[in-house]
Amino acid sequence: MKGAPRPTTLAIVLRKYDFSETSQTAKLYTREWGRLSVLAKGSKRGGADLRGPLDVLDLGEAEVVKRRDSDLHLLSKWLPSTGFPRLRHRLDRLAAALFVVEVLREGTRDEDPAPLLFDAAVEVLQMLESAGQGGVVAARAWFALRYLDQSGIGPELDACVRCGREAPPEVPARLAIHRGGLVCRQCLALRAEQTMWLTRGHRVVLRALRELRPLEFGCLAEDPGLLQDLMKLLRALLELAFERELQSLRTIDEVD
Ligand SMILES: [Zn+2]
């Protein structure tokens, strides 16, 4: 008798290695189970169930047999739907996509699912496929902020993190990186700390990044200068959380 079908999930390939002549191991970011390492037996030969070989940035449907005694699970089915081929048409698109991959790979834990973060990654990769220069800059900042927000470490932008005083959205303000949010003038007068100055324009764009979907970036992409400034801030917050530099952002420095 045939057993019940195994559950499947959408997944993005974050890393792949050759394991043998015909097999690969890979790190996946799955929608339902979070990050997972898998062994894909025979994936380089390909077959009806395992349509390999797996490549970084492939999106597909995965069936995984979990192993209790090992962190390396068995990929029993892999049906890729896209590898986002147009990302490879422009270096800046590809570099931004590899930033998304690095954040998922290094900034999440095994079997700690975050479906909204997964959806954000897919959405931004789809948008990047047709993005121009301004759109690429917006996409990076959008995903960085999404990751920080989804991880519960997004910057506080509406009130002072020290005294709780509200910060009207149209007013320039100072943001203290190490505190993860705005700090009011009164609190800074009591105790100085390193801050970044946010103009009214910065604050409007930050708010828009929180509210917009990637396909609505048109208006933001016209002013990449503000987004570049904000990316410095988001990068500092990411590097504080990761406790190191992100390799993909160093690559982006060279591409830009
Ligand atoms: Zn304050």
PDB file of C-alpha atoms and ligand atoms in Angstrom:
ATOM      1  CA  MET A   1       0.000   0.000   0.000  1.00  0.00           C
ATOM      2  CA  LYS A   2       1.253   3.443  -0.840  1.00  0.00           C
ATOM      3  CA  GLY A   3       1.855   5.762   2.106  1.00  0.00           C
ATOM      4  CA  ALA A   4       0.342   9.240   2.425  1.00  0.00           C
ATOM      5  CA  PRO A   5       2.097  11.825   0.230  1.00  0.00           C
ATOM      6  CA  ARG A   6       4.896  13.626   2.019  1.00  0.00           C
ATOM      7  CA  PRO A   7       4.490  17.364   2.622  1.00  0.00           C
ATOM      8  CA  THR A   8       6.312  19.650   0.218  1.00  0.00           C
ATOM      9  CA  THR A   9       7.451  23.246   0.466  1.00  0.00           C
ATOM     10  CA  LEU A  10       8.727  25.981  -1.798  1.00  0.00           C
ATOM     11  CA  ALA A  11      12.463  26.505  -1.427  1.00  0.00           C
ATOM     12  CA  ILE A  12      15.331  28.664  -2.689  1.00  0.00           C
ATOM     13  CA  VAL A  13      18.794  27.170  -3.188  1.00  0.00           C
ATOM     14  CA  LEU A  14      21.301  29.181  -1.120  1.00  0.00           C
ATOM     15  CA  ARG A  15      24.389  27.059  -1.702  1.00  0.00           C
ATOM     16  CA  LYS A  16      25.298  23.856  -3.486  1.00  0.00           C
ATOM     17  CA  TYR A  17      28.273  21.517  -3.384  1.00  0.00           C
ATOM     18  CA  ASP A  18      29.291  18.505  -5.386  1.00  0.00           C
ATOM     19  CA  PHE A  19      28.975  15.460  -3.184  1.00  0.00           C
ATOM     20  CA  SER A  20      29.865  12.705  -5.677  1.00  0.00           C
ATOM     21  CA  GLU A  21      29.835  12.096  -9.443  1.00  0.00           C
ATOM     22  CA  THR A  22      26.062  12.223  -9.461  1.00  0.00           C
ATOM     23  CA  SER A  23      24.936  13.805  -6.180  1.00  0.00           C
ATOM     24  CA  GLN A  24      24.975  17.211  -4.539  1.00  0.00           C
ATOM     25  CA  THR A  25      24.504  18.646  -1.094  1.00  0.00           C
ATOM     26  CA  ALA A  26      22.759  21.982  -0.757  1.00  0.00           C
ATOM     27  CA  LYS A  27      21.573  24.561   1.694  1.00  0.00           C
ATOM     28  CA  LEU A  28      17.939  25.484   1.078  1.00  0.00           C
ATOM     29  CA  TYR A  29      15.766  28.212   2.487  1.00  0.00           C
ATOM     30  CA  THR A  30      12.319  26.634   2.652  1.00  0.00           C
ATOM     31  CA  ARG A  31       9.047  28.454   3.224  1.00  0.00           C
ATOM     32  CA  GLU A  32       7.658  25.940   5.696  1.00  0.00           C
ATOM     33  CA  TRP A  33      10.712  24.726   7.602  1.00  0.00           C
ATOM     34  CA  GLY A  34      13.261  27.520   7.321  1.00  0.00           C
ATOM     35  CA  ARG A  35      16.881  26.824   6.411  1.00  0.00           C
ATOM     36  CA  LEU A  36      17.851  23.182   5.821  1.00  0.00           C
ATOM     37  CA  SER A  37      20.877  21.258   4.577  1.00  0.00           C
ATOM     38  CA  VAL A  38      20.019  18.443   2.203  1.00  0.00           C
ATOM     39  CA  LEU A  39      21.624  15.608   0.283  1.00  0.00           C
ATOM     40  CA  ALA A  40      20.251  15.348  -3.259  1.00  0.00           C
ATOM     41  CA  LYS A  41      21.079  11.819  -4.381  1.00  0.00           C
ATOM     42  CA  GLY A  42      21.441  11.567  -8.144  1.00  0.00           C
ATOM     43  CA  SER A  43      20.582  15.232  -8.685  1.00  0.00           C
ATOM     44  CA  LYS A  44      23.327  15.741 -11.268  1.00  0.00           C
ATOM     45  CA  ARG A  45      21.941  12.889 -13.325  1.00  0.00           C
ATOM     46  CA  GLY A  46      18.425  14.302 -13.033  1.00  0.00           C
ATOM     47  CA  GLY A  47      15.175  12.365 -13.071  1.00  0.00           C
ATOM     48  CA  ALA A  48      11.434  12.725 -12.865  1.00  0.00           C
ATOM     49  CA  ASP A  49      11.462  13.494  -9.156  1.00  0.00           C
ATOM     50  CA  LEU A  50      14.810  15.196  -8.751  1.00  0.00           C
ATOM     51  CA  ARG A  51      15.211  17.621 -11.617  1.00  0.00           C
ATOM     52  CA  GLY A  52      18.739  18.734 -11.001  1.00  0.00           C
ATOM     53  CA  PRO A  53      21.398  19.738 -10.905  1.00  0.00           C
ATOM     54  CA  LEU A  54      20.529  22.269  -8.210  1.00  0.00           C
ATOM     55  CA  ASP A  55      21.929  25.759  -8.652  1.00  0.00           C
ATOM     56  CA  VAL A  56      22.124  28.807  -6.387  1.00  0.00           C
ATOM     57  CA  LEU A  57      19.023  31.029  -6.728  1.00  0.00           C
ATOM     58  CA  ASP A  58      16.822  28.230  -8.087  1.00  0.00           C
ATOM     59  CA  LEU A  59      13.275  28.363  -6.736  1.00  0.00           C
ATOM     60  CA  GLY A  60      11.313  25.137  -6.659  1.00  0.00           C
ATOM     61  CA  GLU A  61       9.136  22.686  -4.849  1.00  0.00           C
ATOM     62  CA  ALA A  62      11.010  20.451  -2.427  1.00  0.00           C
ATOM     63  CA  GLU A  63      10.095  17.277  -0.631  1.00  0.00           C
ATOM     64  CA  VAL A  64      12.458  16.529   2.225  1.00  0.00           C
ATOM     65  CA  VAL A  65      12.799  13.394   4.317  1.00  0.00           C
ATOM     66  CA  LYS A  66      13.967  14.638   7.701  1.00  0.00           C
ATOM     67  CA  ARG A  67      16.604  12.604   9.456  1.00  0.00           C
ATOM     68  CA  ARG A  68      16.622  12.610  13.228  1.00  0.00           C
ATOM     69  CA  ASP A  69      20.236  11.596  13.632  1.00  0.00           C
ATOM     70  CA  SER A  70      21.734  14.145  11.245  1.00  0.00           C
ATOM     71  CA  ASP A  71      21.492  17.780  10.171  1.00  0.00           C
ATOM     72  CA  LEU A  72      21.803  16.616   6.569  1.00  0.00           C
ATOM     73  CA  HIS A  73      18.316  15.664   5.403  1.00  0.00           C
ATOM     74  CA  LEU A  74      17.309  13.846   2.231  1.00  0.00           C
ATOM     75  CA  LEU A  75      15.915  15.809  -0.705  1.00  0.00           C
ATOM     76  CA  SER A  76      13.498  13.252  -2.173  1.00  0.00           C
ATOM     77  CA  LYS A  77      11.866  15.546  -4.721  1.00  0.00           C
ATOM     78  CA  TRP A  78      12.967  18.769  -6.424  1.00  0.00           C
ATOM     79  CA  LEU A  79      10.854  20.444  -9.086  1.00  0.00           C
ATOM     80  CA  PRO A  80      12.452  23.798  -9.981  1.00  0.00           C
ATOM     81  CA  SER A  81      10.136  26.465 -11.353  1.00  0.00           C
ATOM     82  CA  THR A  82      12.693  29.190 -12.118  1.00  0.00           C
ATOM     83  CA  GLY A  83      16.300  30.168 -11.643  1.00  0.00           C
ATOM     84  CA  PHE A  84      15.429  33.861 -12.155  1.00  0.00           C
ATOM     85  CA  PRO A  85      17.538  33.865 -15.362  1.00  0.00           C
ATOM     86  CA  ARG A  86      17.243  37.600 -16.031  1.00  0.00           C
ATOM     87  CA  LEU A  87      19.106  38.353 -12.801  1.00  0.00           C
ATOM     88  CA  ARG A  88      22.193  37.335 -14.747  1.00  0.00           C
ATOM     89  CA  HIS A  89      21.610  39.951 -17.442  1.00  0.00           C
ATOM     90  CA  ARG A  90      23.039  42.709 -15.240  1.00  0.00           C
ATOM     91  CA  LEU A  91      25.838  42.541 -12.718  1.00  0.00           C
ATOM     92  CA  ASP A  92      24.054  44.848 -10.239  1.00  0.00           C
ATOM     93  CA  ARG A  93      20.920  42.657 -10.292  1.00  0.00           C
ATOM     94  CA  LEU A  94      22.946  39.522  -9.683  1.00  0.00           C
ATOM     95  CA  ALA A  95      24.944  41.175  -6.874  1.00  0.00           C
ATOM     96  CA  ALA A  96      21.700  42.288  -5.175  1.00  0.00           C
ATOM     97  CA  ALA A  97      20.262  38.768  -5.523  1.00  0.00           C
ATOM     98  CA  LEU A  98      23.399  37.315  -3.925  1.00  0.00           C
ATOM     99  CA  PHE A  99      22.926  39.789  -1.057  1.00  0.00           C
ATOM    100  CA  VAL A 100      19.431  38.296  -0.516  1.00  0.00           C
ATOM    101  CA  VAL A 101      20.982  34.817  -0.574  1.00  0.00           C
ATOM    102  CA  GLU A 102      23.700  35.759   1.946  1.00  0.00           C
ATOM    103  CA  VAL A 103      21.170  37.277   4.346  1.00  0.00           C
ATOM    104  CA  LEU A 104      19.022  34.114   4.237  1.00  0.00           C
ATOM    105  CA  ARG A 105      22.037  31.816   4.496  1.00  0.00           C
ATOM    106  CA  GLU A 106      23.897  33.583   7.292  1.00  0.00           C
ATOM    107  CA  GLY A 107      21.084  35.435   9.034  1.00  0.00           C
ATOM    108  CA  THR A 108      18.636  32.590   9.700  1.00  0.00           C
ATOM    109  CA  ARG A 109      18.798  29.340  11.663  1.00  0.00           C
ATOM    110  CA  ASP A 110      18.082  25.764  10.598  1.00  0.00           C
ATOM    111  CA  GLU A 111      14.447  24.727  10.957  1.00  0.00           C
ATOM    112  CA  ASP A 112      13.339  28.159  12.160  1.00  0.00           C
ATOM    113  CA  PRO A 113      10.732  29.066   9.532  1.00  0.00           C
ATOM    114  CA  ALA A 114       9.820  32.649   8.637  1.00  0.00           C
ATOM    115  CA  PRO A 115       7.315  32.373   5.754  1.00  0.00           C
ATOM    116  CA  LEU A 116       6.978  36.155   5.390  1.00  0.00           C
ATOM    117  CA  LEU A 117      10.743  36.499   4.994  1.00  0.00           C
ATOM    118  CA  PHE A 118      10.655  33.729   2.388  1.00  0.00           C
ATOM    119  CA  ASP A 119       7.864  35.522   0.513  1.00  0.00           C
ATOM    120  CA  ALA A 120       9.800  38.801   0.678  1.00  0.00           C
ATOM    121  CA  ALA A 121      12.854  37.094  -0.829  1.00  0.00           C
ATOM    122  CA  VAL A 122      10.854  35.629  -3.722  1.00  0.00           C
ATOM    123  CA  GLU A 123       9.092  38.925  -4.320  1.00  0.00           C
ATOM    124  CA  VAL A 124      12.325  40.897  -4.437  1.00  0.00           C
ATOM    125  CA  LEU A 125      14.070  38.361  -6.707  1.00  0.00           C
ATOM    126  CA  GLN A 126      11.129  38.522  -9.131  1.00  0.00           C
ATOM    127  CA  MET A 127      11.230  42.320  -9.111  1.00  0.00           C
ATOM    128  CA  LEU A 128      15.021  42.397  -9.566  1.00  0.00           C
ATOM    129  CA  GLU A 129      14.698  40.437 -12.800  1.00  0.00           C
ATOM    130  CA  SER A 130      13.412  43.544 -14.565  1.00  0.00           C
ATOM    131  CA  ALA A 131      14.956  46.251 -12.338  1.00  0.00           C
ATOM    132  CA  GLY A 132      16.985  49.175 -13.643  1.00  0.00           C
ATOM    133  CA  GLN A 133      19.755  50.810 -11.628  1.00  0.00           C
ATOM    134  CA  GLY A 134      17.452  52.751  -9.268  1.00  0.00           C
ATOM    135  CA  GLY A 135      15.216  49.740  -8.774  1.00  0.00           C
ATOM    136  CA  VAL A 136      18.194  47.593  -7.787  1.00  0.00           C
ATOM    137  CA  VAL A 137      19.203  50.116  -5.117  1.00  0.00           C
ATOM    138  CA  ALA A 138      15.609  50.244  -3.807  1.00  0.00           C
ATOM    139  CA  ALA A 139      15.359  46.447  -3.791  1.00  0.00           C
ATOM    140  CA  ARG A 140      18.485  46.061  -1.639  1.00  0.00           C
ATOM    141  CA  ALA A 141      17.290  48.586   0.925  1.00  0.00           C
ATOM    142  CA  TRP A 142      13.768  47.109   0.947  1.00  0.00           C
ATOM    143  CA  PHE A 143      14.991  43.571   1.602  1.00  0.00           C
ATOM    144  CA  ALA A 144      17.480  44.715   4.262  1.00  0.00           C
ATOM    145  CA  LEU A 145      14.687  46.504   6.129  1.00  0.00           C
ATOM    146  CA  ARG A 146      12.308  43.522   5.679  1.00  0.00           C
ATOM    147  CA  TYR A 147      14.896  41.174   7.146  1.00  0.00           C
ATOM    148  CA  LEU A 148      15.521  43.458  10.134  1.00  0.00           C
ATOM    149  CA  ASP A 149      11.777  43.913  10.741  1.00  0.00           C
ATOM    150  CA  GLN A 150      10.999  40.199  10.356  1.00  0.00           C
ATOM    151  CA  SER A 151      13.815  39.358  12.761  1.00  0.00           C
ATOM    152  CA  GLY A 152      12.419  41.742  15.364  1.00  0.00           C
ATOM    153  CA  ILE A 153      15.401  44.104  15.136  1.00  0.00           C
ATOM    154  CA  GLY A 154      14.015  46.689  12.726  1.00  0.00           C
ATOM    155  CA  PRO A 155      14.811  50.310  13.650  1.00  0.00           C
ATOM    156  CA  GLU A 156      12.320  52.256  15.774  1.00  0.00           C
ATOM    157  CA  LEU A 157      11.357  55.206  13.578  1.00  0.00           C
ATOM    158  CA  ASP A 158       8.316  56.671  15.298  1.00  0.00           C
ATOM    159  CA  ALA A 159       9.532  57.484  18.808  1.00  0.00           C
ATOM    160  CA  CYS A 160      12.672  58.083  20.864  1.00  0.00           C
ATOM    161  CA  VAL A 161      14.116  54.735  21.981  1.00  0.00           C
ATOM    162  CA  ARG A 162      15.329  56.293  25.259  1.00  0.00           C
ATOM    163  CA  CYS A 163      12.285  58.228  26.518  1.00  0.00           C
ATOM    164  CA  GLY A 164       9.477  57.094  24.223  1.00  0.00           C
ATOM    165  CA  ARG A 165       8.657  60.622  23.064  1.00  0.00           C
ATOM    166  CA  GLU A 166       6.907  60.518  19.680  1.00  0.00           C
ATOM    167  CA  ALA A 167       8.865  61.705  16.646  1.00  0.00           C
ATOM    168  CA  PRO A 168       6.525  63.353  14.112  1.00  0.00           C
ATOM    169  CA  PRO A 169       7.213  61.713  10.736  1.00  0.00           C
ATOM    170  CA  GLU A 170       7.851  64.935   8.810  1.00  0.00           C
ATOM    171  CA  VAL A 171      10.613  66.193  11.117  1.00  0.00           C
ATOM    172  CA  PRO A 172      14.353  65.498  10.671  1.00  0.00           C
ATOM    173  CA  ALA A 173      15.689  63.260  13.436  1.00  0.00           C
ATOM    174  CA  ARG A 174      18.785  61.472  14.715  1.00  0.00           C
ATOM    175  CA  LEU A 175      19.093  57.714  14.720  1.00  0.00           C
ATOM    176  CA  ALA A 176      21.443  55.913  17.102  1.00  0.00           C
ATOM    177  CA  ILE A 177      22.674  52.759  15.368  1.00  0.00           C
ATOM    178  CA  HIS A 178      23.648  50.941  18.553  1.00  0.00           C
ATOM    179  CA  ARG A 179      20.252  51.637  20.088  1.00  0.00           C
ATOM    180  CA  GLY A 180      18.388  50.642  16.925  1.00  0.00           C
ATOM    181  CA  GLY A 181      16.217  53.717  16.635  1.00  0.00           C
ATOM    182  CA  LEU A 182      15.611  57.438  16.896  1.00  0.00           C
ATOM    183  CA  VAL A 183      16.911  59.407  19.858  1.00  0.00           C
ATOM    184  CA  CYS A 184      15.395  62.818  20.679  1.00  0.00           C
ATOM    185  CA  ARG A 185      17.362  66.019  21.239  1.00  0.00           C
ATOM    186  CA  GLN A 186      16.587  66.112  24.961  1.00  0.00           C
ATOM    187  CA  CYS A 187      17.953  62.610  25.498  1.00  0.00           C
ATOM    188  CA  LEU A 188      21.038  63.394  23.422  1.00  0.00           C
ATOM    189  CA  ALA A 189      21.658  66.496  25.534  1.00  0.00           C
ATOM    190  CA  LEU A 190      21.630  64.298  28.638  1.00  0.00           C
ATOM    191  CA  ARG A 191      24.001  61.760  27.132  1.00  0.00           C
ATOM    192  CA  ALA A 192      25.675  62.082  23.772  1.00  0.00           C
ATOM    193  CA  GLU A 193      26.075  59.101  21.461  1.00  0.00           C
ATOM    194  CA  GLN A 194      26.939  58.398  17.875  1.00  0.00           C
ATOM    195  CA  THR A 195      23.990  59.080  15.616  1.00  0.00           C
ATOM    196  CA  MET A 196      23.104  59.355  11.951  1.00  0.00           C
ATOM    197  CA  TRP A 197      21.175  62.394  10.793  1.00  0.00           C
ATOM    198  CA  LEU A 198      17.925  61.565   8.977  1.00  0.00           C
ATOM    199  CA  THR A 199      16.474  64.361   6.865  1.00  0.00           C
ATOM    200  CA  ARG A 200      12.773  64.627   6.199  1.00  0.00           C
ATOM    201  CA  GLY A 201      13.442  62.953   2.828  1.00  0.00           C
ATOM    202  CA  HIS A 202      15.253  60.017   4.472  1.00  0.00           C
ATOM    203  CA  ARG A 203      12.355  59.504   6.846  1.00  0.00           C
ATOM    204  CA  VAL A 204       9.768  59.624   4.065  1.00  0.00           C
ATOM    205  CA  VAL A 205      11.697  57.058   2.026  1.00  0.00           C
ATOM    206  CA  LEU A 206      12.230  54.768   5.056  1.00  0.00           C
ATOM    207  CA  ARG A 207       8.527  54.836   5.756  1.00  0.00           C
ATOM    208  CA  ALA A 208       7.780  54.116   2.091  1.00  0.00           C
ATOM    209  CA  LEU A 209      10.154  51.130   2.174  1.00  0.00           C
ATOM    210  CA  ARG A 210       8.168  49.709   5.097  1.00  0.00           C
ATOM    211  CA  GLU A 211       4.873  50.203   3.304  1.00  0.00           C
ATOM    212  CA  LEU A 212       5.560  49.519  -0.379  1.00  0.00           C
ATOM    213  CA  ARG A 213       5.829  46.240  -2.240  1.00  0.00           C
ATOM    214  CA  PRO A 214       8.807  45.833  -4.604  1.00  0.00           C
ATOM    215  CA  LEU A 215       6.673  46.354  -7.710  1.00  0.00           C
ATOM    216  CA  GLU A 216       5.651  49.780  -6.388  1.00  0.00           C
ATOM    217  CA  PHE A 217       9.212  51.103  -6.212  1.00  0.00           C
ATOM    218  CA  GLY A 218       8.897  53.304  -9.306  1.00  0.00           C
ATOM    219  CA  CYS A 219       8.795  56.601  -7.395  1.00  0.00           C
ATOM    220  CA  LEU A 220      11.637  55.625  -5.026  1.00  0.00           C
ATOM    221  CA  ALA A 221      13.926  54.463  -7.777  1.00  0.00           C
ATOM    222  CA  GLU A 222      14.052  57.981  -9.191  1.00  0.00           C
ATOM    223  CA  ASP A 223      16.143  59.155  -6.261  1.00  0.00           C
ATOM    224  CA  PRO A 224      18.784  56.510  -5.642  1.00  0.00           C
ATOM    225  CA  GLY A 225      20.908  59.014  -3.651  1.00  0.00           C
ATOM    226  CA  LEU A 226      18.583  58.925  -0.633  1.00  0.00           C
ATOM    227  CA  LEU A 227      18.365  55.152  -0.875  1.00  0.00           C
ATOM    228  CA  GLN A 228      22.166  54.865  -0.985  1.00  0.00           C
ATOM    229  CA  ASP A 229      22.341  56.911   2.244  1.00  0.00           C
ATOM    230  CA  LEU A 230      19.719  54.713   3.873  1.00  0.00           C
ATOM    231  CA  MET A 231      21.508  51.581   2.737  1.00  0.00           C
ATOM    232  CA  LYS A 232      24.533  52.764   4.773  1.00  0.00           C
ATOM    233  CA  LEU A 233      22.292  52.882   7.827  1.00  0.00           C
ATOM    234  CA  LEU A 234      20.661  49.508   7.095  1.00  0.00           C
ATOM    235  CA  ARG A 235      24.057  47.986   6.407  1.00  0.00           C
ATOM    236  CA  ALA A 236      25.327  49.182   9.784  1.00  0.00           C
ATOM    237  CA  LEU A 237      22.283  47.612  11.471  1.00  0.00           C
ATOM    238  CA  LEU A 238      22.775  44.353   9.561  1.00  0.00           C
ATOM    239  CA  GLU A 239      26.470  44.188  10.384  1.00  0.00           C
ATOM    240  CA  LEU A 240      25.688  44.803  14.029  1.00  0.00           C
ATOM    241  CA  ALA A 241      23.236  41.880  13.960  1.00  0.00           C
ATOM    242  CA  PHE A 242      25.590  39.595  11.982  1.00  0.00           C
ATOM    243  CA  GLU A 243      28.615  40.765  14.016  1.00  0.00           C
ATOM    244  CA  ARG A 244      30.647  40.972  10.825  1.00  0.00           C
ATOM    245  CA  GLU A 245      30.759  42.472   7.341  1.00  0.00           C
ATOM    246  CA  LEU A 246      28.607  40.975   4.622  1.00  0.00           C
ATOM    247  CA  GLN A 247      30.694  39.716   1.715  1.00  0.00           C
ATOM    248  CA  SER A 248      27.904  40.427  -0.784  1.00  0.00           C
ATOM    249  CA  LEU A 249      27.815  44.097   0.222  1.00  0.00           C
ATOM    250  CA  ARG A 250      31.549  44.377  -0.342  1.00  0.00           C
ATOM    251  CA  THR A 251      30.995  42.969  -3.821  1.00  0.00           C
ATOM    252  CA  ILE A 252      28.220  45.534  -4.368  1.00  0.00           C
ATOM    253  CA  ASP A 253      30.669  48.322  -3.392  1.00  0.00           C
ATOM    254  CA  GLU A 254      32.860  47.160  -6.271  1.00  0.00           C
ATOM    255  CA  VAL A 255      29.994  46.790  -8.760  1.00  0.00           C
ATOM    256  CA  ASP A 256      28.414  50.185  -7.996  1.00  0.00           C
TER     257      ASP A 256
HETATM  258 ZN    ZN B   1      14.185  60.919  24.213  1.00  0.00          ZN
END
